[in-house]
mmCIF file of C-alpha atoms in Angstrom:
data_model
loop_
_atom_site.group_PDB
_atom_site.id
_atom_site.type_symbol
_atom_site.label_atom_id
_atom_site.label_comp_id
_atom_site.label_asym_id
_atom_site.label_seq_id
_atom_site.Cartn_x
_atom_site.Cartn_y
_atom_site.Cartn_z
ATOM 1 C CA MET A 793 57.245 119.748 -0.392
ATOM 2 C CA SER A 794 56.111 123.033 -1.898
ATOM 3 C CA GLU A 795 55.839 123.822 -5.567
ATOM 4 C CA PHE A 796 57.918 126.715 -6.819
ATOM 5 C CA ALA A 797 58.269 128.871 -9.894
ATOM 6 C CA LEU A 798 61.377 130.559 -11.254
ATOM 7 C CA ARG A 799 61.293 134.063 -12.654
ATOM 8 C CA GLU A 800 63.417 137.151 -13.117
ATOM 9 C CA ALA A 801 63.774 139.400 -10.081
ATOM 10 C CA ARG A 802 61.615 142.521 -10.020
ATOM 11 C CA PRO A 803 61.970 145.806 -8.149
ATOM 12 C CA GLY A 804 59.212 144.687 -5.782
ATOM 13 C CA ASP A 805 61.451 141.799 -4.662
ATOM 14 C CA ILE A 806 64.226 143.948 -3.214
ATOM 15 C CA GLU A 807 63.193 143.870 0.450
ATOM 16 C CA GLY A 808 62.404 140.160 0.158
ATOM 17 C CA LEU A 809 65.841 139.484 -1.331
ATOM 18 C CA LEU A 810 67.561 141.336 1.505
ATOM 19 C CA ALA A 811 65.495 139.346 4.026
ATOM 20 C CA LEU A 812 66.324 136.085 2.222
ATOM 21 C CA TRP A 813 70.045 136.808 2.344
ATOM 22 C CA ARG A 814 69.830 137.663 6.050
ATOM 23 C CA ALA A 815 67.930 134.413 6.708
ATOM 24 C CA THR A 816 70.598 132.406 4.865
ATOM 25 C CA GLN A 817 73.463 134.328 6.472
ATOM 26 C CA SER A 818 74.726 135.364 3.039
ATOM 27 C CA GLY A 819 74.439 139.083 3.635
ATOM 28 C CA PRO A 820 74.427 141.910 4.106
ATOM 29 C CA SER A 821 77.429 143.123 2.176
ATOM 30 C CA VAL A 822 78.423 146.547 0.908
ATOM 31 C CA THR A 823 76.342 146.017 -2.247
ATOM 32 C CA ASP A 824 73.195 144.953 -0.405
ATOM 33 C CA THR A 825 71.269 148.185 -0.692
ATOM 34 C CA PRO A 826 67.912 148.811 -2.322
ATOM 35 C CA ASP A 827 69.503 151.241 -4.800
ATOM 36 C CA HIS A 828 72.201 148.781 -5.864
ATOM 37 C CA LEU A 829 69.750 145.887 -6.227
ATOM 38 C CA ALA A 830 67.417 148.100 -8.279
ATOM 39 C CA MET A 831 70.345 148.903 -10.603
ATOM 40 C CA VAL A 832 71.222 145.201 -11.007
ATOM 41 C CA ILE A 833 67.598 144.314 -11.745
ATOM 42 C CA GLU A 834 67.415 147.122 -14.329
ATOM 43 C CA GLU A 835 70.756 146.397 -16.027
ATOM 44 C CA ALA A 836 71.028 142.596 -15.827
ATOM 45 C CA GLY A 837 67.612 141.398 -14.744
ATOM 46 C CA ASP A 838 67.670 138.394 -17.061
ATOM 47 C CA LEU A 839 70.544 136.961 -14.984
ATOM 48 C CA PHE A 840 68.997 137.772 -11.580
ATOM 49 C CA LEU A 841 66.537 134.974 -10.875
ATOM 50 C CA VAL A 842 64.312 134.139 -7.947
ATOM 51 C CA ALA A 843 62.274 131.138 -6.894
ATOM 52 C CA GLU A 844 58.841 131.829 -5.512
ATOM 53 C CA SER A 845 56.764 129.417 -3.462
ATOM 54 C CA ASP A 846 53.465 130.031 -1.718
ATOM 55 C CA GLY A 847 53.825 133.751 -2.463
ATOM 56 C CA ARG A 848 57.231 133.955 -0.749
ATOM 57 C CA LEU A 849 60.721 134.395 -2.116
ATOM 58 C CA ALA A 850 62.234 130.978 -1.575
ATOM 59 C CA GLY A 851 65.558 131.439 -3.365
ATOM 60 C CA SER A 852 67.792 133.586 -5.519
ATOM 61 C CA VAL A 853 70.744 133.417 -7.876
ATOM 62 C CA LEU A 854 72.694 136.145 -9.611
ATOM 63 C CA GLY A 855 74.590 135.515 -12.803
ATOM 64 C CA GLY A 856 77.241 137.752 -14.257
ATOM 65 C CA TRP A 857 78.677 137.913 -17.758
ATOM 66 C CA ASP A 858 81.810 139.883 -18.619
ATOM 67 C CA LEU A 859 81.893 138.815 -22.288
ATOM 68 C CA TRP A 860 84.630 136.344 -21.373
ATOM 69 C CA ARG A 861 83.213 134.051 -18.715
ATOM 70 C CA GLY A 862 80.194 133.616 -16.520
ATOM 71 C CA GLN A 863 79.991 134.094 -12.802
ATOM 72 C CA ILE A 864 77.393 132.890 -10.327
ATOM 73 C CA SER A 865 76.784 134.342 -6.895
ATOM 74 C CA ARG A 866 73.996 134.754 -4.374
ATOM 75 C CA LEU A 867 72.663 131.246 -4.821
ATOM 76 C CA ALA A 868 70.571 131.098 -1.678
ATOM 77 C CA VAL A 869 67.513 129.144 -0.585
ATOM 78 C CA HIS A 870 65.503 130.118 2.480
ATOM 79 C CA PRO A 871 65.805 127.501 5.256
ATOM 80 C CA ASP A 872 62.037 126.850 5.068
ATOM 81 C CA PHE A 873 62.421 125.706 1.447
ATOM 82 C CA GLN A 874 65.743 123.875 1.397
ATOM 83 C CA ARG A 875 66.169 120.337 0.036
ATOM 84 C CA GLN A 876 63.322 120.711 -2.466
ATOM 85 C CA GLY A 877 65.375 121.141 -5.654
ATOM 86 C CA ILE A 878 65.185 124.930 -5.699
ATOM 87 C CA ALA A 879 68.950 125.535 -5.660
ATOM 88 C CA ARG A 880 69.506 123.048 -8.474
ATOM 89 C CA ALA A 881 66.709 124.590 -10.556
ATOM 90 C CA LEU A 882 68.074 128.110 -10.035
ATOM 91 C CA LEU A 883 71.590 126.965 -10.905
ATOM 92 C CA GLN A 884 70.480 125.206 -14.087
ATOM 93 C CA ALA A 885 68.404 128.207 -15.165
ATOM 94 C CA VAL A 886 71.199 130.748 -14.734
ATOM 95 C CA GLU A 887 73.770 128.400 -16.308
ATOM 96 C CA GLY A 888 71.489 128.089 -19.342
ATOM 97 C CA ARG A 889 71.205 131.841 -19.668
ATOM 98 C CA LEU A 890 74.981 132.241 -19.363
ATOM 99 C CA ARG A 891 75.512 129.573 -22.050
ATOM 100 C CA GLN A 892 73.105 131.457 -24.331
ATOM 101 C CA ARG A 893 75.363 134.502 -23.975
ATOM 102 C CA GLY A 894 78.391 132.429 -24.948
ATOM 103 C CA ALA A 895 79.865 131.395 -21.605
ATOM 104 C CA ARG A 896 82.135 128.381 -21.910
ATOM 105 C CA ARG A 897 83.505 128.740 -18.389
ATOM 106 C CA VAL A 898 81.569 129.656 -15.250
ATOM 107 C CA HIS A 899 82.980 130.571 -11.866
ATOM 108 C CA ALA A 900 80.867 130.361 -8.738
ATOM 109 C CA ILE A 901 81.298 132.332 -5.548
ATOM 110 C CA ALA A 902 80.175 130.276 -2.568
ATOM 111 C CA PHE A 903 80.496 130.470 1.183
ATOM 112 C CA ASN A 904 82.981 128.008 2.607
ATOM 113 C CA ARG A 905 80.338 125.925 4.380
ATOM 114 C CA GLU A 906 80.160 122.158 4.231
ATOM 115 C CA ALA A 907 76.638 122.028 2.789
ATOM 116 C CA ALA A 908 77.428 124.661 0.167
ATOM 117 C CA ILE A 909 80.641 122.982 -0.954
ATOM 118 C CA GLY A 910 78.818 119.637 -1.122
ATOM 119 C CA PHE A 911 76.103 121.146 -3.325
ATOM 120 C CA TRP A 912 78.592 122.769 -5.689
ATOM 121 C CA SER A 913 80.667 119.591 -5.923
ATOM 122 C CA ALA A 914 77.586 117.510 -6.697
ATOM 123 C CA SER A 915 76.698 120.075 -9.385
ATOM 124 C CA GLY A 916 79.993 119.574 -11.219
ATOM 125 C CA TYR A 917 81.989 122.465 -9.763
ATOM 126 C CA ALA A 918 85.440 121.963 -8.270
ATOM 127 C CA ARG A 919 87.368 124.062 -5.810
ATOM 128 C CA SER A 920 90.231 125.862 -7.499
ATOM 129 C CA ASP A 921 93.572 126.130 -5.774
ATOM 130 C CA ALA A 922 94.940 128.030 -8.770
ATOM 131 C CA VAL A 923 92.622 131.021 -8.358
ATOM 132 C CA VAL A 924 92.329 133.160 -5.243
ATOM 133 C CA PHE A 925 89.265 135.285 -4.599
ATOM 134 C CA LEU A 926 90.346 138.813 -3.722
ATOM 135 C CA ARG A 927 88.246 141.818 -2.801
ATOM 136 C CA THR A 928 88.744 145.447 -1.957
ATOM 137 C CA LEU A 929 88.870 146.667 1.617
ATOM 138 C CA HIS A 930 86.020 149.129 1.036
ATOM 139 C CA GLU A 931 83.401 147.026 2.784
#
């Protein structure tokens, strides 16, 4: 089991983040470009967290705040570092930051994979049949 540290994402992490998301099969998407990630880090860096272990990016999470509710996406842990508490630590850290901004409700975007749904359920999140996730066709 490796030790890890959480911190805010930095511009120097961009290529590592893209590699992490490829390794976890959570990307690429239309927003996965160096320019877009640099903008997110600049504008909302306090909600874009990474876990680092042995000098490598081990995980990531991206929080969003629209002044109404929080949103969590891109919770990913590299396969080499899974099952070490990194996802839970990232989730708790971003939830805390969203609560500090005033979030009383948080939505999470997760891939429909058994392990992911199990993690989210164990973390107190429930699947919503009342809300449908929609996206544009510009991808």
